[in-house]
Amino acid sequence: MLLKIPNVLNKEQVHQVKQVMLAADWTDGNVTAGYQSSQAKNNLQLPENSHAAIELGDLILATLAKNNMFMSAALPLKIFPPLFNCYQGGGNFGVHVDNAIRQVPGTPVKVRTDVSMTLFISEPDEYEGGELVIEETFGSQKVKLAAGDMILYPSTSLHRVTPVTRGRRLASFFWLQSMISSDEKRSLLFDMDMAIQSLRNKVADSPEIIQLTGVYHNMLRQWAQT
Ligand code: NI
């Protein structure tokens, strides 16, 4: 499932994040890349344990915890702290697949990457290129969203970022381990949850909605790993 989650950050928060990012010290993006992806990666990153990355990561995680669409689509168990990158001057990231397991720096916590997220911090008209291209079963999808919007996609997908030939592309990217490792099952649960919520807005709680809600939770109970 490829899902756009609009307005994860409002414009004021985007502005705040951008100011902190622009004032921070950057490092080569290869510090968090595995061997294969390091051959393909050409961008800048905020150091993982930097004050800026931690402060901004906490802000993003706090807003996501209140985002119903995100919670329903991702069913997160463990979230890797958000990272921040910058592409400019032809910077790009060739085709790769993200590492399956990531250890949270300075902790024994390991996160299996089931879902990948990119949260756009620069507006699309601030740079040329810089599309996130995700290979899906039905072909490749090019993603370039408004600042504050986020794309969520299965970490199993091959993906790349096309060269940024003008301006600067700031973004946050991170991964999570879902209670539902299968993208197929997670999509089913998400569709069902969305349909139930939309039904509930059309008709007041009816016995059928209560029954469907029960089915949703019983499916989650069968499939979830916690
Ligand atoms: Ni990646």
Coordinates of N, CA and C and ligand atoms in Angstrom, one line a residue:
M1 N 0.8 -1.2 0.0 CA 0.0 0.0 0.0 C 0.9 1.3 0.0
L2 N 0.5 2.1 -0.9 CA 1.2 3.4 -1.0 C 0.2 4.5 -0.6
L3 N 0.4 5.2 0.5 CA -0.6 6.1 1.0 C 0.0 7.4 1.3
K4 N -0.7 8.5 0.8 CA -0.4 9.8 1.2 C -1.1 10.3 2.4
I5 N -0.4 10.8 3.4 CA -1.1 11.3 4.6 C -0.9 12.8 4.6
P6 N -1.9 13.5 4.3 CA -1.8 15.0 4.2 C -1.7 15.7 5.5
N7 N -1.0 16.8 5.5 CA -0.9 17.7 6.7 C -0.5 17.0 8.0
V8 N 0.5 16.2 7.9 CA 1.1 15.6 9.1 C 1.6 16.8 10.0
L9 N 2.3 17.7 9.3 CA 2.7 19.0 10.0 C 1.9 20.1 9.3
N10 N 1.5 21.1 10.1 CA 0.9 22.3 9.5 C 2.0 23.2 9.1
K11 N 1.6 24.3 8.4 CA 2.7 25.1 7.7 C 3.6 25.8 8.8
E12 N 3.0 26.1 9.9 CA 3.8 26.7 11.0 C 4.9 25.7 11.5
Q13 N 4.5 24.4 11.7 CA 5.4 23.4 12.1 C 6.5 23.2 11.0
V14 N 6.0 23.2 9.8 CA 7.0 23.0 8.7 C 8.1 24.1 8.7
H15 N 7.6 25.3 8.9 CA 8.5 26.5 9.0 C 9.5 26.3 10.2
Q16 N 9.0 25.8 11.3 CA 9.8 25.6 12.5 C 10.9 24.5 12.2
V17 N 10.4 23.4 11.6 CA 11.4 22.3 11.3 C 12.4 22.8 10.3
K18 N 12.0 23.5 9.3 CA 12.9 24.0 8.3 C 14.0 24.9 8.9
Q19 N 13.6 25.8 9.8 CA 14.5 26.7 10.4 C 15.6 26.0 11.2
V20 N 15.2 25.0 11.9 CA 16.1 24.2 12.7 C 17.1 23.4 11.8
M21 N 16.5 22.8 10.7 CA 17.3 22.0 9.8 C 18.4 22.9 9.1
L22 N 17.9 24.1 8.7 CA 18.9 25.0 8.0 C 20.0 25.5 8.9
A23 N 19.7 25.6 10.2 CA 20.8 26.1 11.1 C 21.7 25.0 11.6
A24 N 21.4 23.7 11.3 CA 22.1 22.6 11.9 C 23.3 22.2 11.1
D25 N 24.2 21.4 11.7 CA 25.4 20.9 11.0 C 25.0 19.6 10.3
W26 N 25.5 19.4 9.1 CA 25.1 18.2 8.3 C 26.3 17.3 8.2
T27 N 26.0 16.1 7.8 CA 27.0 15.1 7.6 C 26.7 14.3 6.4
D28 N 27.7 13.5 5.9 CA 27.4 12.7 4.7 C 26.3 11.6 5.0
G29 N 25.4 11.5 4.0 CA 24.3 10.6 4.2 C 24.6 9.1 4.3
N30 N 25.9 8.8 4.0 CA 26.2 7.4 4.0 C 26.4 6.8 5.4
V31 N 26.3 7.6 6.4 CA 26.5 7.1 7.8 C 25.4 6.1 8.2
T32 N 24.2 6.2 7.6 CA 23.2 5.2 8.0 C 22.9 4.2 6.8
A33 N 23.7 4.2 5.8 CA 23.4 3.3 4.7 C 24.1 2.0 4.9
G34 N 23.5 0.9 4.4 CA 24.1 -0.4 4.3 C 25.0 -0.4 3.2
Y35 N 25.7 -1.5 2.9 CA 26.8 -1.6 1.9 C 26.2 -1.3 0.5
Q36 N 25.1 -2.0 0.1 CA 24.6 -1.8 -1.2 C 24.1 -0.3 -1.4
S37 N 23.3 0.2 -0.3 CA 22.7 1.5 -0.5 C 23.8 2.6 -0.5
S38 N 24.9 2.3 0.2 CA 26.0 3.4 0.3 C 26.6 3.6 -1.1
Q39 N 26.5 2.6 -1.9 CA 27.1 2.8 -3.3 C 26.2 3.7 -4.1
A40 N 24.9 3.9 -3.6 CA 23.9 4.6 -4.4 C 23.6 5.9 -3.8
K41 N 24.0 6.2 -2.6 CA 23.5 7.3 -1.9 C 24.4 8.6 -2.0
N42 N 23.8 9.7 -2.3 CA 24.6 10.9 -2.4 C 23.7 12.1 -1.9
N43 N 23.8 12.3 -0.6 CA 23.0 13.4 0.0 C 23.6 13.7 1.4
L44 N 22.9 14.6 2.1 CA 23.4 15.0 3.4 C 22.4 14.6 4.4
Q45 N 22.8 14.4 5.7 CA 21.9 14.0 6.7 C 22.3 14.8 8.0
L46 N 21.2 14.9 8.9 CA 21.6 15.4 10.2 C 22.1 14.2 11.0
P47 N 23.2 14.4 11.8 CA 23.6 13.3 12.6 C 22.5 12.8 13.5
E48 N 22.4 11.4 13.6 CA 21.3 10.8 14.3 C 21.1 11.3 15.7
N49 N 22.2 11.5 16.4 CA 22.1 11.8 17.8 C 22.2 13.3 18.1
S50 N 22.1 14.1 17.0 CA 22.3 15.6 17.2 C 21.0 16.1 17.9
H51 N 21.2 17.2 18.5 CA 20.1 17.9 19.3 C 19.0 18.2 18.3
A52 N 19.3 18.7 17.1 CA 18.3 19.1 16.1 C 17.5 17.9 15.7
A53 N 18.1 16.7 15.4 CA 17.4 15.5 14.9 C 16.5 15.0 16.0
I54 N 17.0 15.0 17.2 CA 16.1 14.5 18.3 C 14.9 15.4 18.6
E55 N 15.2 16.7 18.6 CA 14.1 17.7 18.9 C 13.0 17.6 17.8
L56 N 13.5 17.6 16.5 CA 12.5 17.5 15.4 C 11.8 16.2 15.3
G57 N 12.6 15.1 15.6 CA 12.0 13.8 15.6 C 10.9 13.6 16.6
D58 N 11.1 14.2 17.8 CA 10.1 14.1 18.9 C 8.8 14.9 18.4
L59 N 9.0 16.0 17.8 CA 7.9 16.8 17.3 C 7.0 16.0 16.3
I60 N 7.7 15.3 15.4 CA 7.0 14.5 14.4 C 6.3 13.4 15.0
L61 N 7.0 12.6 15.9 CA 6.4 11.5 16.5 C 5.1 11.9 17.4
A62 N 5.2 13.0 18.0 CA 4.1 13.5 18.8 C 2.9 13.8 17.9
T63 N 3.1 14.4 16.8 CA 2.0 14.7 15.9 C 1.4 13.5 15.3
L64 N 2.3 12.5 14.9 CA 1.8 11.3 14.3 C 1.0 10.4 15.3
A65 N 1.3 10.5 16.6 CA 0.6 9.7 17.6 C -0.9 10.2 17.6
K66 N -1.2 11.4 17.2 CA -2.5 11.9 17.2 C -3.2 11.8 15.8
N67 N -2.5 11.2 14.8 CA -3.0 11.2 13.4 C -3.7 9.9 13.2
N68 N -5.0 9.9 13.1 CA -5.8 8.6 13.0 C -5.5 7.9 11.7
M69 N -5.3 8.6 10.6 CA -5.0 7.9 9.3 C -3.7 7.1 9.4
F70 N -2.7 7.8 10.0 CA -1.4 7.2 10.1 C -1.5 5.9 11.0
M71 N -2.2 6.1 12.2 CA -2.2 5.0 13.2 C -3.0 3.8 12.5
S72 N -4.0 4.1 11.8 CA -4.8 3.0 11.2 C -4.0 2.3 10.1
A73 N -3.3 3.1 9.3 CA -2.6 2.5 8.1 C -1.3 1.8 8.5
A74 N -0.7 2.3 9.6 CA 0.6 1.7 9.9 C 0.6 0.7 11.1
L75 N -0.4 0.8 12.0 CA -0.5 0.0 13.1 C 0.9 -0.2 13.8
P76 N 1.5 0.9 14.2 CA 2.9 0.8 14.6 C 3.1 0.1 15.9
L77 N 4.2 -0.7 16.0 CA 4.6 -1.3 17.2 C 5.9 -0.6 17.7
K78 N 6.9 -0.4 16.9 CA 8.1 0.4 17.2 C 8.4 1.3 16.1
I79 N 8.7 2.5 16.4 CA 9.1 3.5 15.4 C 10.6 3.9 15.6
F80 N 11.3 3.8 14.5 CA 12.7 4.3 14.5 C 12.7 5.8 14.5
P81 N 13.5 6.4 15.3 CA 13.5 7.9 15.4 C 13.7 8.5 14.0
P82 N 12.9 9.5 13.7 CA 13.0 10.1 12.4 C 14.4 10.7 12.1
L83 N 14.8 10.5 10.8 CA 16.1 11.1 10.3 C 15.8 12.2 9.3
F84 N 16.8 13.0 9.0 CA 16.5 14.2 8.2 C 17.6 14.3 7.1
N85 N 17.1 14.5 5.9 CA 18.1 14.6 4.8 C 17.9 15.8 4.0
C86 N 19.0 16.1 3.2 CA 19.0 17.2 2.3 C 19.6 16.8 1.0
Y87 N 18.9 17.0 -0.1 CA 19.4 16.8 -1.5 C 19.6 18.1 -2.2
Q88 N 20.8 18.3 -2.8 CA 21.0 19.6 -3.6 C 22.1 19.3 -4.5
G89 N 22.3 20.2 -5.5 CA 23.5 20.1 -6.4 C 23.6 18.8 -7.1
G90 N 22.5 18.2 -7.6 CA 22.6 16.9 -8.2 C 22.5 15.7 -7.3
G91 N 22.4 16.0 -6.0 CA 22.3 14.9 -5.0 C 21.1 13.9 -5.4
N92 N 21.4 12.7 -5.2 CA 20.3 11.7 -5.5 C 20.6 10.4 -4.7
F93 N 19.7 9.5 -4.8 CA 19.8 8.2 -4.2 C 19.3 7.1 -5.2
G94 N 20.3 6.3 -5.7 CA 20.0 5.3 -6.7 C 19.1 4.2 -6.1
V95 N 18.6 3.3 -7.0 CA 17.7 2.3 -6.6 C 18.2 1.4 -5.5
H96 N 17.4 1.2 -4.5 CA 17.9 0.3 -3.4 C 16.7 -0.2 -2.6
V97 N 16.9 -1.1 -1.7 CA 15.9 -1.5 -0.7 C 16.4 -1.2 0.6
D98 N 15.6 -0.7 1.6 CA 16.1 -0.3 2.9 C 16.5 -1.6 3.7
N99 N 17.4 -1.4 4.6 CA 17.8 -2.5 5.5 C 16.6 -3.1 6.2
A100 N 16.6 -4.4 6.4 CA 15.4 -5.0 7.0 C 15.3 -4.7 8.5
I101 N 16.5 -4.7 9.2 CA 16.6 -4.5 10.6 C 17.4 -3.2 10.9
R102 N 16.9 -2.4 11.8 CA 17.7 -1.2 12.2 C 17.8 -1.2 13.7
Q103 N 19.0 -0.9 14.2 CA 19.1 -0.8 15.7 C 19.0 0.7 16.0
V104 N 18.2 1.0 17.0 CA 18.1 2.4 17.5 C 19.4 2.8 18.1
P105 N 20.1 3.8 17.6 CA 21.4 4.1 18.1 C 21.5 4.3 19.7
G106 N 22.5 3.7 20.3 CA 22.7 3.9 21.7 C 21.7 3.0 22.5
T107 N 21.0 2.1 21.9 CA 20.0 1.3 22.6 C 20.1 -0.2 22.1
P108 N 19.6 -1.1 22.8 CA 19.6 -2.5 22.3 C 18.3 -2.7 21.4
V109 N 17.5 -1.7 21.2 CA 16.2 -1.9 20.5 C 16.5 -2.1 19.0
K110 N 15.9 -3.2 18.5 CA 16.0 -3.4 17.0 C 14.6 -3.2 16.5
V111 N 14.5 -2.6 15.3 CA 13.3 -2.3 14.6 C 13.3 -3.0 13.3
R112 N 12.3 -3.9 13.1 CA 12.2 -4.5 11.7 C 11.5 -3.5 10.9
T113 N 12.0 -3.2 9.7 CA 11.4 -2.1 8.9 C 10.3 -2.7 8.0
D114 N 9.1 -2.5 8.4 CA 7.9 -2.9 7.6 C 7.4 -1.8 6.7
V115 N 7.4 -0.6 7.3 CA 6.8 0.5 6.6 C 7.8 1.7 6.6
S116 N 8.0 2.3 5.4 CA 8.9 3.4 5.3 C 8.1 4.7 5.1
M117 N 8.6 5.8 5.6 CA 7.9 7.0 5.5 C 8.9 8.1 5.0
T118 N 8.3 9.0 4.2 CA 9.1 10.2 3.8 C 8.1 11.4 4.1
L119 N 8.5 12.3 4.9 CA 7.8 13.5 5.2 C 8.5 14.7 4.5
F120 N 7.7 15.3 3.6 CA 8.4 16.4 2.8 C 8.4 17.7 3.6
I121 N 9.5 18.4 3.7 CA 9.7 19.6 4.4 C 9.8 20.8 3.5
S122 N 10.4 20.6 2.3 CA 10.4 21.6 1.2 C 9.2 21.5 0.4
E123 N 8.7 22.7 -0.1 CA 7.6 22.7 -1.0 C 8.1 22.3 -2.4
P124 N 7.3 21.6 -3.2 CA 7.7 21.1 -4.5 C 8.3 22.2 -5.5
D125 N 7.9 23.4 -5.3 CA 8.4 24.4 -6.2 C 9.7 25.0 -5.7
E126 N 10.2 24.5 -4.6 CA 11.5 25.0 -4.1 C 12.7 24.2 -4.8
Y127 N 12.4 23.1 -5.5 CA 13.5 22.3 -6.1 C 13.0 21.6 -7.4
E128 N 14.0 21.3 -8.2 CA 13.7 20.6 -9.5 C 14.2 19.2 -9.3
G129 N 13.4 18.2 -9.8 CA 13.8 16.8 -9.6 C 13.5 16.4 -8.1
G130 N 14.2 15.4 -7.6 CA 14.0 15.0 -6.2 C 12.7 14.2 -6.0
E131 N 12.2 13.6 -7.0 CA 11.1 12.7 -6.8 C 11.5 11.4 -6.2
L132 N 10.6 11.0 -5.3 CA 10.8 9.6 -4.7 C 10.1 8.7 -5.6
V133 N 10.8 7.8 -6.2 CA 10.2 6.8 -7.2 C 10.1 5.5 -6.5
I134 N 8.9 5.0 -6.4 CA 8.7 3.7 -5.7 C 8.2 2.7 -6.7
E135 N 8.9 1.5 -6.7 CA 8.5 0.4 -7.6 C 7.4 -0.4 -6.9
E136 N 6.3 -0.4 -7.6 CA 5.1 -1.2 -7.1 C 4.8 -2.3 -8.0
T137 N 3.9 -3.2 -7.6 CA 3.5 -4.3 -8.4 C 3.0 -3.8 -9.8
F138 N 2.3 -2.7 -9.7 CA 1.7 -2.2 -11.0 C 2.5 -1.1 -11.6
G139 N 3.8 -1.1 -11.4 CA 4.7 -0.1 -12.1 C 5.2 0.9 -11.0
S140 N 6.0 1.9 -11.5 CA 6.6 2.8 -10.6 C 5.7 4.0 -10.4
Q141 N 5.8 4.5 -9.1 CA 5.0 5.7 -8.8 C 6.0 6.8 -8.4
K142 N 5.8 8.0 -9.0 CA 6.6 9.1 -8.6 C 6.0 10.0 -7.6
V143 N 6.7 10.3 -6.5 CA 6.0 11.0 -5.4 C 6.8 12.3 -5.1
K144 N 6.1 13.4 -5.1 CA 6.7 14.7 -4.7 C 5.5 15.5 -4.1
L145 N 5.5 15.6 -2.8 CA 4.4 16.1 -2.1 C 4.6 17.5 -1.5
A146 N 3.5 18.2 -1.1 CA 3.6 19.5 -0.5 C 4.3 19.3 0.8
A147 N 4.9 20.4 1.3 CA 5.6 20.4 2.6 C 4.6 20.1 3.7
G148 N 4.9 19.2 4.6 CA 4.0 18.8 5.6 C 3.3 17.5 5.3
D149 N 3.2 17.1 4.1 CA 2.6 15.8 3.7 C 3.6 14.7 3.8
M150 N 3.1 13.5 4.0 CA 3.9 12.3 4.2 C 3.5 11.2 3.3
I151 N 4.4 10.4 2.7 CA 4.1 9.2 2.0 C 4.5 8.0 2.8
L152 N 3.6 7.0 2.8 CA 3.9 5.8 3.6 C 3.9 4.6 2.6
Y153 N 4.9 3.8 2.6 CA 5.0 2.7 1.6 C 5.7 1.5 2.2
P154 N 5.5 0.3 1.6 CA 6.1 -0.9 2.2 C 7.6 -0.9 2.1
S155 N 8.3 -1.2 3.1 CA 9.7 -1.2 3.1 C 10.3 -2.2 2.2
T156 N 9.5 -3.1 1.7 CA 10.0 -4.2 0.8 C 10.2 -3.6 -0.6
S157 N 9.7 -2.4 -0.9 CA 9.8 -1.9 -2.2 C 11.2 -1.4 -2.6
L158 N 11.5 -1.6 -3.8 CA 12.7 -0.9 -4.4 C 12.3 0.6 -4.6
H159 N 13.2 1.5 -4.3 CA 12.9 2.9 -4.5 C 14.2 3.7 -4.7
R160 N 14.0 4.9 -5.2 CA 15.1 5.8 -5.4 C 14.7 7.3 -5.3
V161 N 15.7 8.2 -5.3 CA 15.3 9.6 -5.3 C 16.1 10.2 -6.5
T162 N 15.4 10.8 -7.4 CA 16.0 11.4 -8.6 C 16.8 12.6 -8.3
P163 N 17.8 12.9 -9.1 CA 18.8 14.0 -8.8 C 18.0 15.4 -8.6
V164 N 18.4 16.1 -7.6 CA 17.9 17.5 -7.4 C 18.8 18.4 -8.2
T165 N 18.2 19.0 -9.3 CA 19.1 19.8 -10.2 C 19.0 21.3 -9.9
R166 N 18.0 21.7 -9.1 CA 17.9 23.1 -8.7 C 17.3 23.1 -7.3
G167 N 17.8 24.1 -6.5 CA 17.2 24.3 -5.2 C 17.6 23.2 -4.2
R168 N 16.8 23.0 -3.2 CA 17.2 22.1 -2.1 C 16.0 21.4 -1.6
R169 N 16.1 20.1 -1.4 CA 15.0 19.2 -1.0 C 15.3 18.8 0.4
L170 N 14.5 19.3 1.4 CA 14.6 18.9 2.8 C 13.5 17.9 3.1
A171 N 13.8 16.8 3.8 CA 12.8 15.8 4.1 C 13.2 15.1 5.4
S172 N 12.2 14.5 6.0 CA 12.4 13.5 7.1 C 12.1 12.2 6.6
F173 N 12.8 11.2 7.0 CA 12.5 9.8 6.5 C 12.7 8.9 7.7
F174 N 11.9 7.8 7.8 CA 12.1 6.9 8.9 C 11.3 5.6 8.6
W175 N 11.3 4.7 9.6 CA 10.7 3.4 9.4 C 10.0 3.0 10.6
L176 N 9.1 2.0 10.5 CA 8.5 1.5 11.7 C 8.3 0.0 11.5
Q177 N 8.2 -0.7 12.7 CA 7.8 -2.1 12.7 C 6.3 -2.1 13.1
S178 N 5.6 -2.7 12.2 CA 4.1 -2.7 12.4 C 3.7 -3.9 13.2
M179 N 2.6 -3.8 13.9 CA 2.0 -5.0 14.6 C 1.6 -6.1 13.5
I180 N 1.4 -5.6 12.3 CA 1.1 -6.5 11.1 C 2.2 -6.4 10.1
S181 N 3.0 -7.5 10.1 CA 4.2 -7.4 9.2 C 3.8 -7.4 7.7
S182 N 2.7 -8.1 7.4 CA 2.3 -8.3 6.0 C 1.6 -7.0 5.5
D183 N 2.2 -6.5 4.3 CA 1.6 -5.3 3.7 C 0.2 -5.6 3.3
E184 N -0.1 -6.8 2.8 CA -1.4 -7.2 2.3 C -2.4 -7.2 3.4
K185 N -2.1 -7.8 4.5 CA -3.0 -7.8 5.6 C -3.2 -6.4 6.2
R186 N -2.2 -5.7 6.3 CA -2.3 -4.3 6.8 C -3.2 -3.5 6.0
S187 N -3.1 -3.6 4.6 CA -4.0 -2.9 3.7 C -5.4 -3.3 3.9
L188 N -5.7 -4.6 4.1 CA -7.1 -5.1 4.3 C -7.6 -4.4 5.6
L189 N -6.9 -4.4 6.6 CA -7.3 -3.9 7.9 C -7.6 -2.4 7.7
F190 N -6.7 -1.7 7.0 CA -6.9 -0.2 6.8 C -8.2 0.1 6.0
D191 N -8.3 -0.7 4.9 CA -9.6 -0.5 4.1 C -10.8 -0.7 5.0
M192 N -10.8 -1.8 5.8 CA -11.9 -2.1 6.6 C -12.2 -1.0 7.6
D193 N -11.1 -0.5 8.2 CA -11.3 0.5 9.3 C -11.8 1.8 8.6
M194 N -11.3 2.2 7.5 CA -11.8 3.4 6.8 C -13.3 3.3 6.4
A195 N -13.6 2.1 5.9 CA -15.0 1.9 5.5 C -16.0 1.9 6.7
I196 N -15.5 1.3 7.8 CA -16.4 1.4 9.1 C -16.5 2.8 9.5
Q197 N -15.4 3.6 9.5 CA -15.5 5.0 10.0 C -16.4 5.8 9.1
S198 N -16.3 5.6 7.8 CA -17.1 6.4 6.9 C -18.6 6.0 7.1
L199 N -18.9 4.7 7.3 CA -20.3 4.2 7.5 C -20.8 4.9 8.8
R200 N -19.9 5.0 9.8 CA -20.4 5.5 11.1 C -20.8 7.0 10.9
N201 N -20.1 7.7 10.0 CA -20.5 9.1 9.8 C -21.8 9.2 9.0
K202 N -22.2 8.2 8.3 CA -23.4 8.3 7.5 C -24.6 7.8 8.3
V203 N -24.4 6.8 9.0 CA -25.6 6.3 9.8 C -25.0 6.2 11.2
A204 N -25.9 6.5 12.2 CA -25.5 6.4 13.6 C -25.1 4.9 13.9
D205 N -24.5 4.7 15.0 CA -24.1 3.3 15.3 C -25.2 2.4 15.2
S206 N -25.1 1.4 14.3 CA -26.1 0.4 14.2 C -25.5 -0.9 14.6
P207 N -26.4 -2.0 14.9 CA -25.8 -3.3 15.3 C -24.8 -3.8 14.3
E208 N -25.0 -3.5 12.9 CA -24.1 -4.0 11.9 C -22.7 -3.4 12.0
I209 N -22.7 -2.1 12.3 CA -21.4 -1.4 12.5 C -20.7 -1.9 13.7
I210 N -21.4 -2.2 14.8 CA -20.8 -2.8 15.9 C -20.2 -4.1 15.6
Q211 N -21.0 -4.9 14.8 CA -20.5 -6.2 14.5 C -19.3 -6.2 13.6
L212 N -19.3 -5.2 12.6 CA -18.1 -5.1 11.7 C -16.9 -4.6 12.5
T213 N -17.1 -3.7 13.5 CA -16.0 -3.3 14.3 C -15.4 -4.4 15.1
G214 N -16.3 -5.3 15.5 CA -15.9 -6.5 16.2 C -15.0 -7.4 15.3
V215 N -15.5 -7.6 14.1 CA -14.7 -8.4 13.1 C -13.3 -7.8 12.9
Y216 N -13.3 -6.4 12.7 CA -12.0 -5.7 12.6 C -11.0 -6.1 13.7
H217 N -11.5 -6.0 15.0 CA -10.7 -6.2 16.1 C -10.3 -7.7 16.3
N218 N -11.2 -8.5 15.8 CA -10.9 -10.0 15.9 C -9.8 -10.4 14.9
M219 N -9.9 -9.7 13.7 CA -8.8 -10.0 12.7 C -7.5 -9.4 13.2
L220 N -7.5 -8.2 13.8 CA -6.3 -7.6 14.3 C -5.7 -8.5 15.4
R221 N -6.6 -9.1 16.3 CA -6.2 -10.0 17.3 C -5.5 -11.2 16.8
Q222 N -6.0 -11.7 15.7 CA -5.5 -12.9 15.1 C -4.1 -12.7 14.5
W223 N -3.9 -11.5 13.9 CA -2.7 -11.3 13.1 C -1.7 -10.5 13.8
A224 N -2.0 -9.7 14.8 CA -1.1 -8.8 15.4 C 0.1 -9.5 16.1
Q225 N 1.3 -9.0 16.0 CA 2.4 -9.5 16.8 C 2.8 -8.3 17.7
T226 N 2.9 -8.5 18.9 CA 3.2 -7.4 19.8 C 4.4 -7.8 20.7
Ligands
NI1 NI 15.5 4.1 1.2

